[in-house]
Amino acid sequence: MKIEPLISEERIQGRVRELAAELAAKEMSHPPVCLMVLQGAVPFARDLAGHLDMEGKFEEVAVSSYLGTTSAQRNPVVVGKLPESIRGRHVLVIDDILDTGRTLDFLHRTLVEQGALDVRFCVLLRKDVPRVCDVAVEYVGFDIQNEFVVGYGLDFQGDYRGLPYVGVFCPDGSAEGL
Ligand code: IMP
Ligand code: MG
């Protein structure tokens, strides 16, 4: 088992500062409810918030994927409740990574159904894979190849979230394909 460093702490923090400046310029005229997706987005959302002069709400949502009983596909569900504060508001969803797009597509539909005025997305990473669901993401930290990554909130079976950098998870210890 090996973690091959991919995006250093320094690069992440630099990009987070840039994204915060972009968000401040484009979103703060109509301050959104920021909704971070647990648990992966916690470090990213915390660092973004540290650069934003935000008086608005910062909420959280947990989304889990389960194997539907009638379908072989993974269907996301909200664990617990969606915050009431999204009703009639612009919502900015902050997540760790866009992969198949299922999670963000699901959140988009669910938030609009629950009365959000509009929904925008800010992700730290966007994987270069064909999307199962086509989601428009307004803010992207880094585009990466189709590799399983950990660190800075991203986990493998609950581990590695605390790393300050993002690395490629190599289960067999090889760095092949990098
Ligand atoms: P999607 O619904 O397929 O777009 O996947 C989104 C979620 O899958 C992310 O929020 C992560 O929790 C998880 N995920 C996808 N790719 C990775 C990865 O490379 N490392 C860790 N988690 C991942
Ligand atoms: Mg996630």
mmCIF file with all atom_site columns, C-alpha atoms and ligand atoms in Angstrom:
data_model
loop_
_atom_site.group_PDB
_atom_site.id
_atom_site.type_symbol
_atom_site.label_atom_id
_atom_site.label_alt_id
_atom_site.label_comp_id
_atom_site.label_asym_id
_atom_site.label_entity_id
_atom_site.label_seq_id
_atom_site.pdbx_PDB_ins_code
_atom_site.Cartn_x
_atom_site.Cartn_y
_atom_site.Cartn_z
_atom_site.occupancy
_atom_site.B_iso_or_equiv
_atom_site.pdbx_formal_charge
_atom_site.auth_seq_id
_atom_site.auth_comp_id
_atom_site.auth_asym_id
_atom_site.auth_atom_id
_atom_site.pdbx_PDB_model_num
ATOM   1   C  CA  . MET A 1 1   ? 0.000   0.000  0.000   1.00 0.00 ? 1   MET A CA  1
ATOM   2   C  CA  . LYS A 1 2   ? 1.432   3.324  -1.029  1.00 0.00 ? 2   LYS A CA  1
ATOM   3   C  CA  . ILE A 1 3   ? 0.266   6.914  -1.437  1.00 0.00 ? 3   ILE A CA  1
ATOM   4   C  CA  . GLU A 1 4   ? 1.911   8.618  -4.391  1.00 0.00 ? 4   GLU A CA  1
ATOM   5   C  CA  . PRO A 1 5   ? 1.769   12.413 -3.863  1.00 0.00 ? 5   PRO A CA  1
ATOM   6   C  CA  . LEU A 1 6   ? -0.226  14.132 -6.616  1.00 0.00 ? 6   LEU A CA  1
ATOM   7   C  CA  . ILE A 1 7   ? -1.172  17.640 -5.420  1.00 0.00 ? 7   ILE A CA  1
ATOM   8   C  CA  . SER A 1 8   ? 0.933   19.214 -2.696  1.00 0.00 ? 8   SER A CA  1
ATOM   9   C  CA  . GLU A 1 9   ? -0.426  21.054 0.311   1.00 0.00 ? 9   GLU A CA  1
ATOM   10  C  CA  . GLU A 1 10  ? 1.061   24.253 -1.073  1.00 0.00 ? 10  GLU A CA  1
ATOM   11  C  CA  . ARG A 1 11  ? -0.698  23.896 -4.435  1.00 0.00 ? 11  ARG A CA  1
ATOM   12  C  CA  . ILE A 1 12  ? -3.980  23.048 -2.747  1.00 0.00 ? 12  ILE A CA  1
ATOM   13  C  CA  . GLN A 1 13  ? -3.809  26.061 -0.447  1.00 0.00 ? 13  GLN A CA  1
ATOM   14  C  CA  . GLY A 1 14  ? -2.853  28.356 -3.338  1.00 0.00 ? 14  GLY A CA  1
ATOM   15  C  CA  . ARG A 1 15  ? -5.765  27.129 -5.431  1.00 0.00 ? 15  ARG A CA  1
ATOM   16  C  CA  . VAL A 1 16  ? -8.174  27.404 -2.494  1.00 0.00 ? 16  VAL A CA  1
ATOM   17  C  CA  . ARG A 1 17  ? -7.194  31.071 -2.142  1.00 0.00 ? 17  ARG A CA  1
ATOM   18  C  CA  . GLU A 1 18  ? -7.854  31.616 -5.855  1.00 0.00 ? 18  GLU A CA  1
ATOM   19  C  CA  . LEU A 1 19  ? -11.224 29.878 -5.687  1.00 0.00 ? 19  LEU A CA  1
ATOM   20  C  CA  . ALA A 1 20  ? -12.214 31.917 -2.641  1.00 0.00 ? 20  ALA A CA  1
ATOM   21  C  CA  . ALA A 1 21  ? -11.397 35.112 -4.545  1.00 0.00 ? 21  ALA A CA  1
ATOM   22  C  CA  . GLU A 1 22  ? -13.478 33.888 -7.490  1.00 0.00 ? 22  GLU A CA  1
ATOM   23  C  CA  . LEU A 1 23  ? -16.385 32.990 -5.212  1.00 0.00 ? 23  LEU A CA  1
ATOM   24  C  CA  . ALA A 1 24  ? -16.184 36.355 -3.483  1.00 0.00 ? 24  ALA A CA  1
ATOM   25  C  CA  . ALA A 1 25  ? -16.305 38.125 -6.851  1.00 0.00 ? 25  ALA A CA  1
ATOM   26  C  CA  . LYS A 1 26  ? -19.107 36.077 -8.377  1.00 0.00 ? 26  LYS A CA  1
ATOM   27  C  CA  . GLU A 1 27  ? -21.309 34.798 -5.567  1.00 0.00 ? 27  GLU A CA  1
ATOM   28  C  CA  . MET A 1 28  ? -21.248 37.236 -2.710  1.00 0.00 ? 28  MET A CA  1
ATOM   29  C  CA  . SER A 1 29  ? -23.538 39.797 -4.327  1.00 0.00 ? 29  SER A CA  1
ATOM   30  C  CA  . HIS A 1 30  ? -26.313 37.274 -3.598  1.00 0.00 ? 30  HIS A CA  1
ATOM   31  C  CA  . PRO A 1 31  ? -24.807 35.410 -0.632  1.00 0.00 ? 31  PRO A CA  1
ATOM   32  C  CA  . PRO A 1 32  ? -25.574 31.725 -1.015  1.00 0.00 ? 32  PRO A CA  1
ATOM   33  C  CA  . VAL A 1 33  ? -26.177 29.109 1.610   1.00 0.00 ? 33  VAL A CA  1
ATOM   34  C  CA  . CYS A 1 34  ? -22.976 27.064 1.445   1.00 0.00 ? 34  CYS A CA  1
ATOM   35  C  CA  . LEU A 1 35  ? -23.688 23.382 1.748   1.00 0.00 ? 35  LEU A CA  1
ATOM   36  C  CA  . MET A 1 36  ? -20.730 21.098 2.283   1.00 0.00 ? 36  MET A CA  1
ATOM   37  C  CA  . VAL A 1 37  ? -21.034 17.410 1.566   1.00 0.00 ? 37  VAL A CA  1
ATOM   38  C  CA  . LEU A 1 38  ? -19.852 15.309 4.499   1.00 0.00 ? 38  LEU A CA  1
ATOM   39  C  CA  . GLN A 1 39  ? -17.327 14.047 5.169   1.00 0.00 ? 39  GLN A CA  1
ATOM   40  C  CA  . GLY A 1 40  ? -14.975 14.484 2.252   1.00 0.00 ? 40  GLY A CA  1
ATOM   41  C  CA  . ALA A 1 41  ? -15.505 18.200 1.699   1.00 0.00 ? 41  ALA A CA  1
ATOM   42  C  CA  . VAL A 1 42  ? -14.806 19.275 5.287   1.00 0.00 ? 42  VAL A CA  1
ATOM   43  C  CA  . PRO A 1 43  ? -11.141 20.428 4.941   1.00 0.00 ? 43  PRO A CA  1
ATOM   44  C  CA  . PHE A 1 44  ? -11.832 22.088 1.575   1.00 0.00 ? 44  PHE A CA  1
ATOM   45  C  CA  . ALA A 1 45  ? -14.935 23.908 2.834   1.00 0.00 ? 45  ALA A CA  1
ATOM   46  C  CA  . ARG A 1 46  ? -13.186 24.944 6.053   1.00 0.00 ? 46  ARG A CA  1
ATOM   47  C  CA  . ASP A 1 47  ? -10.200 26.389 4.169   1.00 0.00 ? 47  ASP A CA  1
ATOM   48  C  CA  . LEU A 1 48  ? -12.431 28.143 1.616   1.00 0.00 ? 48  LEU A CA  1
ATOM   49  C  CA  . ALA A 1 49  ? -14.502 29.659 4.400   1.00 0.00 ? 49  ALA A CA  1
ATOM   50  C  CA  . GLY A 1 50  ? -11.315 30.884 6.043   1.00 0.00 ? 50  GLY A CA  1
ATOM   51  C  CA  . HIS A 1 51  ? -10.670 33.127 3.028   1.00 0.00 ? 51  HIS A CA  1
ATOM   52  C  CA  . LEU A 1 52  ? -14.254 34.281 2.559   1.00 0.00 ? 52  LEU A CA  1
ATOM   53  C  CA  . ASP A 1 53  ? -15.701 37.049 4.620   1.00 0.00 ? 53  ASP A CA  1
ATOM   54  C  CA  . MET A 1 54  ? -18.933 35.189 5.094   1.00 0.00 ? 54  MET A CA  1
ATOM   55  C  CA  . GLU A 1 55  ? -21.715 36.053 7.437   1.00 0.00 ? 55  GLU A CA  1
ATOM   56  C  CA  . GLY A 1 56  ? -24.090 33.697 5.677   1.00 0.00 ? 56  GLY A CA  1
ATOM   57  C  CA  . LYS A 1 57  ? -25.032 30.198 6.539   1.00 0.00 ? 57  LYS A CA  1
ATOM   58  C  CA  . PHE A 1 58  ? -22.693 27.261 6.272   1.00 0.00 ? 58  PHE A CA  1
ATOM   59  C  CA  . GLU A 1 59  ? -24.614 24.017 6.326   1.00 0.00 ? 59  GLU A CA  1
ATOM   60  C  CA  . GLU A 1 60  ? -23.782 20.374 5.844   1.00 0.00 ? 60  GLU A CA  1
ATOM   61  C  CA  . VAL A 1 61  ? -25.392 17.387 4.224   1.00 0.00 ? 61  VAL A CA  1
ATOM   62  C  CA  . ALA A 1 62  ? -24.456 13.725 4.290   1.00 0.00 ? 62  ALA A CA  1
ATOM   63  C  CA  . VAL A 1 63  ? -25.081 11.709 1.156   1.00 0.00 ? 63  VAL A CA  1
ATOM   64  C  CA  . SER A 1 64  ? -24.727 7.973  1.048   1.00 0.00 ? 64  SER A CA  1
ATOM   65  C  CA  . SER A 1 65  ? -24.850 5.630  -1.918  1.00 0.00 ? 65  SER A CA  1
ATOM   66  C  CA  . TYR A 1 66  ? -26.585 2.342  -1.473  1.00 0.00 ? 66  TYR A CA  1
ATOM   67  C  CA  . LEU A 1 67  ? -27.297 -0.556 -3.777  1.00 0.00 ? 67  LEU A CA  1
ATOM   68  C  CA  . GLY A 1 68  ? -30.951 -0.274 -4.753  1.00 0.00 ? 68  GLY A CA  1
ATOM   69  C  CA  . THR A 1 69  ? -32.926 -3.449 -4.292  1.00 0.00 ? 69  THR A CA  1
ATOM   70  C  CA  . THR A 1 70  ? -34.366 -3.364 -7.790  1.00 0.00 ? 70  THR A CA  1
ATOM   71  C  CA  . SER A 1 71  ? -31.375 -1.943 -9.592  1.00 0.00 ? 71  SER A CA  1
ATOM   72  C  CA  . ALA A 1 72  ? -27.723 -2.757 -9.867  1.00 0.00 ? 72  ALA A CA  1
ATOM   73  C  CA  . GLN A 1 73  ? -26.910 0.938  -9.807  1.00 0.00 ? 73  GLN A CA  1
ATOM   74  C  CA  . ARG A 1 74  ? -25.798 2.919  -6.834  1.00 0.00 ? 74  ARG A CA  1
ATOM   75  C  CA  . ASN A 1 75  ? -28.395 5.452  -5.846  1.00 0.00 ? 75  ASN A CA  1
ATOM   76  C  CA  . PRO A 1 76  ? -27.443 8.339  -3.603  1.00 0.00 ? 76  PRO A CA  1
ATOM   77  C  CA  . VAL A 1 77  ? -29.682 9.216  -0.653  1.00 0.00 ? 77  VAL A CA  1
ATOM   78  C  CA  . VAL A 1 78  ? -29.547 12.025 1.884   1.00 0.00 ? 78  VAL A CA  1
ATOM   79  C  CA  . VAL A 1 79  ? -28.683 10.694 5.312   1.00 0.00 ? 79  VAL A CA  1
ATOM   80  C  CA  . GLY A 1 80  ? -30.705 12.581 7.889   1.00 0.00 ? 80  GLY A CA  1
ATOM   81  C  CA  . LYS A 1 81  ? -32.362 15.843 6.875   1.00 0.00 ? 81  LYS A CA  1
ATOM   82  C  CA  . LEU A 1 82  ? -31.586 18.591 4.423   1.00 0.00 ? 82  LEU A CA  1
ATOM   83  C  CA  . PRO A 1 83  ? -31.170 21.943 6.171   1.00 0.00 ? 83  PRO A CA  1
ATOM   84  C  CA  . GLU A 1 84  ? -34.385 24.028 6.097   1.00 0.00 ? 84  GLU A CA  1
ATOM   85  C  CA  . SER A 1 85  ? -32.353 27.138 5.345   1.00 0.00 ? 85  SER A CA  1
ATOM   86  C  CA  . ILE A 1 86  ? -31.990 26.284 1.653   1.00 0.00 ? 86  ILE A CA  1
ATOM   87  C  CA  . ARG A 1 87  ? -35.611 27.165 0.858   1.00 0.00 ? 87  ARG A CA  1
ATOM   88  C  CA  . GLY A 1 88  ? -35.821 30.252 -1.355  1.00 0.00 ? 88  GLY A CA  1
ATOM   89  C  CA  . ARG A 1 89  ? -32.032 30.673 -1.349  1.00 0.00 ? 89  ARG A CA  1
ATOM   90  C  CA  . HIS A 1 90  ? -29.150 30.364 -3.750  1.00 0.00 ? 90  HIS A CA  1
ATOM   91  C  CA  . VAL A 1 91  ? -27.208 27.272 -2.746  1.00 0.00 ? 91  VAL A CA  1
ATOM   92  C  CA  . LEU A 1 92  ? -23.518 26.643 -3.293  1.00 0.00 ? 92  LEU A CA  1
ATOM   93  C  CA  . VAL A 1 93  ? -22.669 22.973 -2.852  1.00 0.00 ? 93  VAL A CA  1
ATOM   94  C  CA  . ILE A 1 94  ? -19.067 22.270 -1.864  1.00 0.00 ? 94  ILE A CA  1
ATOM   95  C  CA  . ASP A 1 95  ? -17.788 18.753 -2.455  1.00 0.00 ? 95  ASP A CA  1
ATOM   96  C  CA  . ASP A 1 96  ? -14.482 16.954 -2.626  1.00 0.00 ? 96  ASP A CA  1
ATOM   97  C  CA  . ILE A 1 97  ? -14.609 15.311 -6.049  1.00 0.00 ? 97  ILE A CA  1
ATOM   98  C  CA  . LEU A 1 98  ? -16.749 14.928 -9.136  1.00 0.00 ? 98  LEU A CA  1
ATOM   99  C  CA  . ASP A 1 99  ? -16.557 11.348 -10.358 1.00 0.00 ? 99  ASP A CA  1
ATOM   100 C  CA  . THR A 1 100 ? -19.599 9.770  -12.039 1.00 0.00 ? 100 THR A CA  1
ATOM   101 C  CA  . GLY A 1 101 ? -21.684 12.851 -11.282 1.00 0.00 ? 101 GLY A CA  1
ATOM   102 C  CA  . ARG A 1 102 ? -24.427 10.836 -9.571  1.00 0.00 ? 102 ARG A CA  1
ATOM   103 C  CA  . THR A 1 103 ? -24.043 12.511 -6.188  1.00 0.00 ? 103 THR A CA  1
ATOM   104 C  CA  . LEU A 1 104 ? -24.143 16.092 -7.455  1.00 0.00 ? 104 LEU A CA  1
ATOM   105 C  CA  . ASP A 1 105 ? -26.911 15.370 -9.955  1.00 0.00 ? 105 ASP A CA  1
ATOM   106 C  CA  . PHE A 1 106 ? -28.956 13.852 -7.152  1.00 0.00 ? 106 PHE A CA  1
ATOM   107 C  CA  . LEU A 1 107 ? -28.249 16.826 -4.874  1.00 0.00 ? 107 LEU A CA  1
ATOM   108 C  CA  . HIS A 1 108 ? -29.199 19.260 -7.608  1.00 0.00 ? 108 HIS A CA  1
ATOM   109 C  CA  . ARG A 1 109 ? -32.589 17.632 -8.135  1.00 0.00 ? 109 ARG A CA  1
ATOM   110 C  CA  . THR A 1 110 ? -33.223 17.222 -4.413  1.00 0.00 ? 110 THR A CA  1
ATOM   111 C  CA  . LEU A 1 111 ? -32.293 20.785 -3.493  1.00 0.00 ? 111 LEU A CA  1
ATOM   112 C  CA  . VAL A 1 112 ? -34.465 22.279 -6.240  1.00 0.00 ? 112 VAL A CA  1
ATOM   113 C  CA  . GLU A 1 113 ? -37.365 20.039 -5.151  1.00 0.00 ? 113 GLU A CA  1
ATOM   114 C  CA  . GLN A 1 114 ? -36.867 21.343 -1.621  1.00 0.00 ? 114 GLN A CA  1
ATOM   115 C  CA  . GLY A 1 115 ? -37.146 24.950 -2.748  1.00 0.00 ? 115 GLY A CA  1
ATOM   116 C  CA  . ALA A 1 116 ? -33.600 26.128 -3.515  1.00 0.00 ? 116 ALA A CA  1
ATOM   117 C  CA  . LEU A 1 117 ? -33.653 29.084 -5.931  1.00 0.00 ? 117 LEU A CA  1
ATOM   118 C  CA  . ASP A 1 118 ? -30.657 27.734 -7.781  1.00 0.00 ? 118 ASP A CA  1
ATOM   119 C  CA  . VAL A 1 119 ? -27.783 25.389 -7.141  1.00 0.00 ? 119 VAL A CA  1
ATOM   120 C  CA  . ARG A 1 120 ? -24.127 25.841 -8.046  1.00 0.00 ? 120 ARG A CA  1
ATOM   121 C  CA  . PHE A 1 121 ? -21.236 23.528 -7.417  1.00 0.00 ? 121 PHE A CA  1
ATOM   122 C  CA  . CYS A 1 122 ? -17.674 23.952 -6.231  1.00 0.00 ? 122 CYS A CA  1
ATOM   123 C  CA  . VAL A 1 123 ? -15.471 20.851 -6.170  1.00 0.00 ? 123 VAL A CA  1
ATOM   124 C  CA  . LEU A 1 124 ? -11.840 20.449 -5.276  1.00 0.00 ? 124 LEU A CA  1
ATOM   125 C  CA  . LEU A 1 125 ? -11.229 17.746 -7.896  1.00 0.00 ? 125 LEU A CA  1
ATOM   126 C  CA  . ARG A 1 126 ? -12.809 16.725 -11.168 1.00 0.00 ? 126 ARG A CA  1
ATOM   127 C  CA  . LYS A 1 127 ? -11.943 13.270 -12.472 1.00 0.00 ? 127 LYS A CA  1
ATOM   128 C  CA  . ASP A 1 128 ? -11.476 12.697 -16.158 1.00 0.00 ? 128 ASP A CA  1
ATOM   129 C  CA  . VAL A 1 129 ? -14.079 9.957  -16.586 1.00 0.00 ? 129 VAL A CA  1
ATOM   130 C  CA  . PRO A 1 130 ? -17.212 9.682  -18.703 1.00 0.00 ? 130 PRO A CA  1
ATOM   131 C  CA  . ARG A 1 131 ? -20.015 11.043 -16.498 1.00 0.00 ? 131 ARG A CA  1
ATOM   132 C  CA  . VAL A 1 132 ? -23.025 8.876  -15.755 1.00 0.00 ? 132 VAL A CA  1
ATOM   133 C  CA  . CYS A 1 133 ? -24.837 12.122 -14.978 1.00 0.00 ? 133 CYS A CA  1
ATOM   134 C  CA  . ASP A 1 134 ? -24.001 15.341 -16.735 1.00 0.00 ? 134 ASP A CA  1
ATOM   135 C  CA  . VAL A 1 135 ? -23.543 18.014 -14.065 1.00 0.00 ? 135 VAL A CA  1
ATOM   136 C  CA  . ALA A 1 136 ? -22.461 21.594 -14.686 1.00 0.00 ? 136 ALA A CA  1
ATOM   137 C  CA  . VAL A 1 137 ? -19.821 22.469 -12.091 1.00 0.00 ? 137 VAL A CA  1
ATOM   138 C  CA  . GLU A 1 138 ? -19.022 26.180 -11.866 1.00 0.00 ? 138 GLU A CA  1
ATOM   139 C  CA  . TYR A 1 139 ? -15.878 26.008 -9.724  1.00 0.00 ? 139 TYR A CA  1
ATOM   140 C  CA  . VAL A 1 140 ? -13.164 23.343 -9.996  1.00 0.00 ? 140 VAL A CA  1
ATOM   141 C  CA  . GLY A 1 141 ? -9.921  23.205 -8.058  1.00 0.00 ? 141 GLY A CA  1
ATOM   142 C  CA  . PHE A 1 142 ? -7.994  20.684 -10.132 1.00 0.00 ? 142 PHE A CA  1
ATOM   143 C  CA  . ASP A 1 143 ? -8.698  18.344 -13.035 1.00 0.00 ? 143 ASP A CA  1
ATOM   144 C  CA  . ILE A 1 144 ? -7.186  14.909 -12.455 1.00 0.00 ? 144 ILE A CA  1
ATOM   145 C  CA  . GLN A 1 145 ? -6.896  11.639 -14.306 1.00 0.00 ? 145 GLN A CA  1
ATOM   146 C  CA  . ASN A 1 146 ? -9.024  8.623  -13.566 1.00 0.00 ? 146 ASN A CA  1
ATOM   147 C  CA  . GLU A 1 147 ? -7.214  7.461  -10.448 1.00 0.00 ? 147 GLU A CA  1
ATOM   148 C  CA  . PHE A 1 148 ? -8.376  6.760  -6.931  1.00 0.00 ? 148 PHE A CA  1
ATOM   149 C  CA  . VAL A 1 149 ? -7.129  9.579  -4.734  1.00 0.00 ? 149 VAL A CA  1
ATOM   150 C  CA  . VAL A 1 150 ? -6.988  10.109 -0.994  1.00 0.00 ? 150 VAL A CA  1
ATOM   151 C  CA  . GLY A 1 151 ? -6.085  12.897 1.401   1.00 0.00 ? 151 GLY A CA  1
ATOM   152 C  CA  . TYR A 1 152 ? -7.387  16.392 2.204   1.00 0.00 ? 152 TYR A CA  1
ATOM   153 C  CA  . GLY A 1 153 ? -10.773 14.904 3.110   1.00 0.00 ? 153 GLY A CA  1
ATOM   154 C  CA  . LEU A 1 154 ? -10.822 12.056 0.619   1.00 0.00 ? 154 LEU A CA  1
ATOM   155 C  CA  . ASP A 1 155 ? -10.709 8.601  2.114   1.00 0.00 ? 155 ASP A CA  1
ATOM   156 C  CA  . PHE A 1 156 ? -10.199 4.956  1.362   1.00 0.00 ? 156 PHE A CA  1
ATOM   157 C  CA  . GLN A 1 157 ? -12.471 3.024  3.711   1.00 0.00 ? 157 GLN A CA  1
ATOM   158 C  CA  . GLY A 1 158 ? -12.295 5.859  6.235   1.00 0.00 ? 158 GLY A CA  1
ATOM   159 C  CA  . ASP A 1 159 ? -8.510  6.248  6.179   1.00 0.00 ? 159 ASP A CA  1
ATOM   160 C  CA  . TYR A 1 160 ? -6.204  9.004  4.892   1.00 0.00 ? 160 TYR A CA  1
ATOM   161 C  CA  . ARG A 1 161 ? -8.689  11.896 5.203   1.00 0.00 ? 161 ARG A CA  1
ATOM   162 C  CA  . GLY A 1 162 ? -6.278  13.780 7.426   1.00 0.00 ? 162 GLY A CA  1
ATOM   163 C  CA  . LEU A 1 163 ? -3.405  14.025 4.933   1.00 0.00 ? 163 LEU A CA  1
ATOM   164 C  CA  . PRO A 1 164 ? -2.746  17.693 4.037   1.00 0.00 ? 164 PRO A CA  1
ATOM   165 C  CA  . TYR A 1 165 ? -2.074  16.768 0.385   1.00 0.00 ? 165 TYR A CA  1
ATOM   166 C  CA  . VAL A 1 166 ? -3.840  14.654 -2.267  1.00 0.00 ? 166 VAL A CA  1
ATOM   167 C  CA  . GLY A 1 167 ? -2.198  11.434 -3.363  1.00 0.00 ? 167 GLY A CA  1
ATOM   168 C  CA  . VAL A 1 168 ? -2.945  8.486  -5.598  1.00 0.00 ? 168 VAL A CA  1
ATOM   169 C  CA  . PHE A 1 169 ? -3.839  5.405  -3.645  1.00 0.00 ? 169 PHE A CA  1
ATOM   170 C  CA  . CYS A 1 170 ? -1.793  2.446  -4.891  1.00 0.00 ? 170 CYS A CA  1
ATOM   171 C  CA  . PRO A 1 171 ? -3.115  -0.670 -3.130  1.00 0.00 ? 171 PRO A CA  1
ATOM   172 C  CA  . ASP A 1 172 ? -0.313  -2.975 -4.197  1.00 0.00 ? 172 ASP A CA  1
ATOM   173 C  CA  . GLY A 1 173 ? 2.449   -0.485 -3.493  1.00 0.00 ? 173 GLY A CA  1
ATOM   174 C  CA  . SER A 1 174 ? 3.219   0.096  -7.141  1.00 0.00 ? 174 SER A CA  1
ATOM   175 C  CA  . ALA A 1 175 ? 3.152   3.566  -8.650  1.00 0.00 ? 175 ALA A CA  1
ATOM   176 C  CA  . GLU A 1 176 ? 2.306   2.098  -12.037 1.00 0.00 ? 176 GLU A CA  1
ATOM   177 C  CA  . GLY A 1 177 ? 0.289   4.237  -14.368 1.00 0.00 ? 177 GLY A CA  1
ATOM   178 C  CA  . LEU A 1 178 ? 1.390   7.535  -12.838 1.00 0.00 ? 178 LEU A CA  1
HETATM 179 P  P1  . IMP B 2 .   ? -19.870 10.453 -7.844  1.00 0.00 ? 1   IMP B P1  1
HETATM 180 O  O1  . IMP B 2 .   ? -21.263 10.419 -7.280  1.00 0.00 ? 1   IMP B O1  1
HETATM 181 O  O2  . IMP B 2 .   ? -19.513 9.200  -8.581  1.00 0.00 ? 1   IMP B O2  1
HETATM 182 O  O3  . IMP B 2 .   ? -19.546 11.694 -8.621  1.00 0.00 ? 1   IMP B O3  1
HETATM 183 O  O4  . IMP B 2 .   ? -18.883 10.362 -6.640  1.00 0.00 ? 1   IMP B O4  1
HETATM 184 C  C1  . IMP B 2 .   ? -18.763 11.324 -5.732  1.00 0.00 ? 1   IMP B C1  1
HETATM 185 C  C2  . IMP B 2 .   ? -18.268 10.757 -4.410  1.00 0.00 ? 1   IMP B C2  1
HETATM 186 O  O5  . IMP B 2 .   ? -17.545 9.508  -4.531  1.00 0.00 ? 1   IMP B O5  1
HETATM 187 C  C3  . IMP B 2 .   ? -17.287 11.730 -3.848  1.00 0.00 ? 1   IMP B C3  1
HETATM 188 O  O6  . IMP B 2 .   ? -17.930 12.741 -3.113  1.00 0.00 ? 1   IMP B O6  1
HETATM 189 C  C4  . IMP B 2 .   ? -16.399 10.852 -3.004  1.00 0.00 ? 1   IMP B C4  1
HETATM 190 O  O7  . IMP B 2 .   ? -16.994 10.700 -1.733  1.00 0.00 ? 1   IMP B O7  1
HETATM 191 C  C5  . IMP B 2 .   ? -16.390 9.517  -3.706  1.00 0.00 ? 1   IMP B C5  1
HETATM 192 N  N1  . IMP B 2 .   ? -15.190 9.362  -4.569  1.00 0.00 ? 1   IMP B N1  1
HETATM 193 C  C6  . IMP B 2 .   ? -15.151 9.364  -5.909  1.00 0.00 ? 1   IMP B C6  1
HETATM 194 N  N2  . IMP B 2 .   ? -13.898 9.219  -6.363  1.00 0.00 ? 1   IMP B N2  1
HETATM 195 C  C7  . IMP B 2 .   ? -13.108 9.127  -5.260  1.00 0.00 ? 1   IMP B C7  1
HETATM 196 C  C8  . IMP B 2 .   ? -11.691 8.982  -5.079  1.00 0.00 ? 1   IMP B C8  1
HETATM 197 O  O8  . IMP B 2 .   ? -10.873 8.909  -6.018  1.00 0.00 ? 1   IMP B O8  1
HETATM 198 N  N3  . IMP B 2 .   ? -11.265 8.935  -3.792  1.00 0.00 ? 1   IMP B N3  1
HETATM 199 C  C9  . IMP B 2 .   ? -12.098 9.025  -2.723  1.00 0.00 ? 1   IMP B C9  1
HETATM 200 N  N4  . IMP B 2 .   ? -13.433 9.177  -2.860  1.00 0.00 ? 1   IMP B N4  1
HETATM 201 C  C10 . IMP B 2 .   ? -13.935 9.223  -4.120  1.00 0.00 ? 1   IMP B C10 1
HETATM 202 MG MG  . MG  B 3 .   ? -18.432 12.415 -1.133  1.00 0.00 ? 2   MG  B MG  1
#
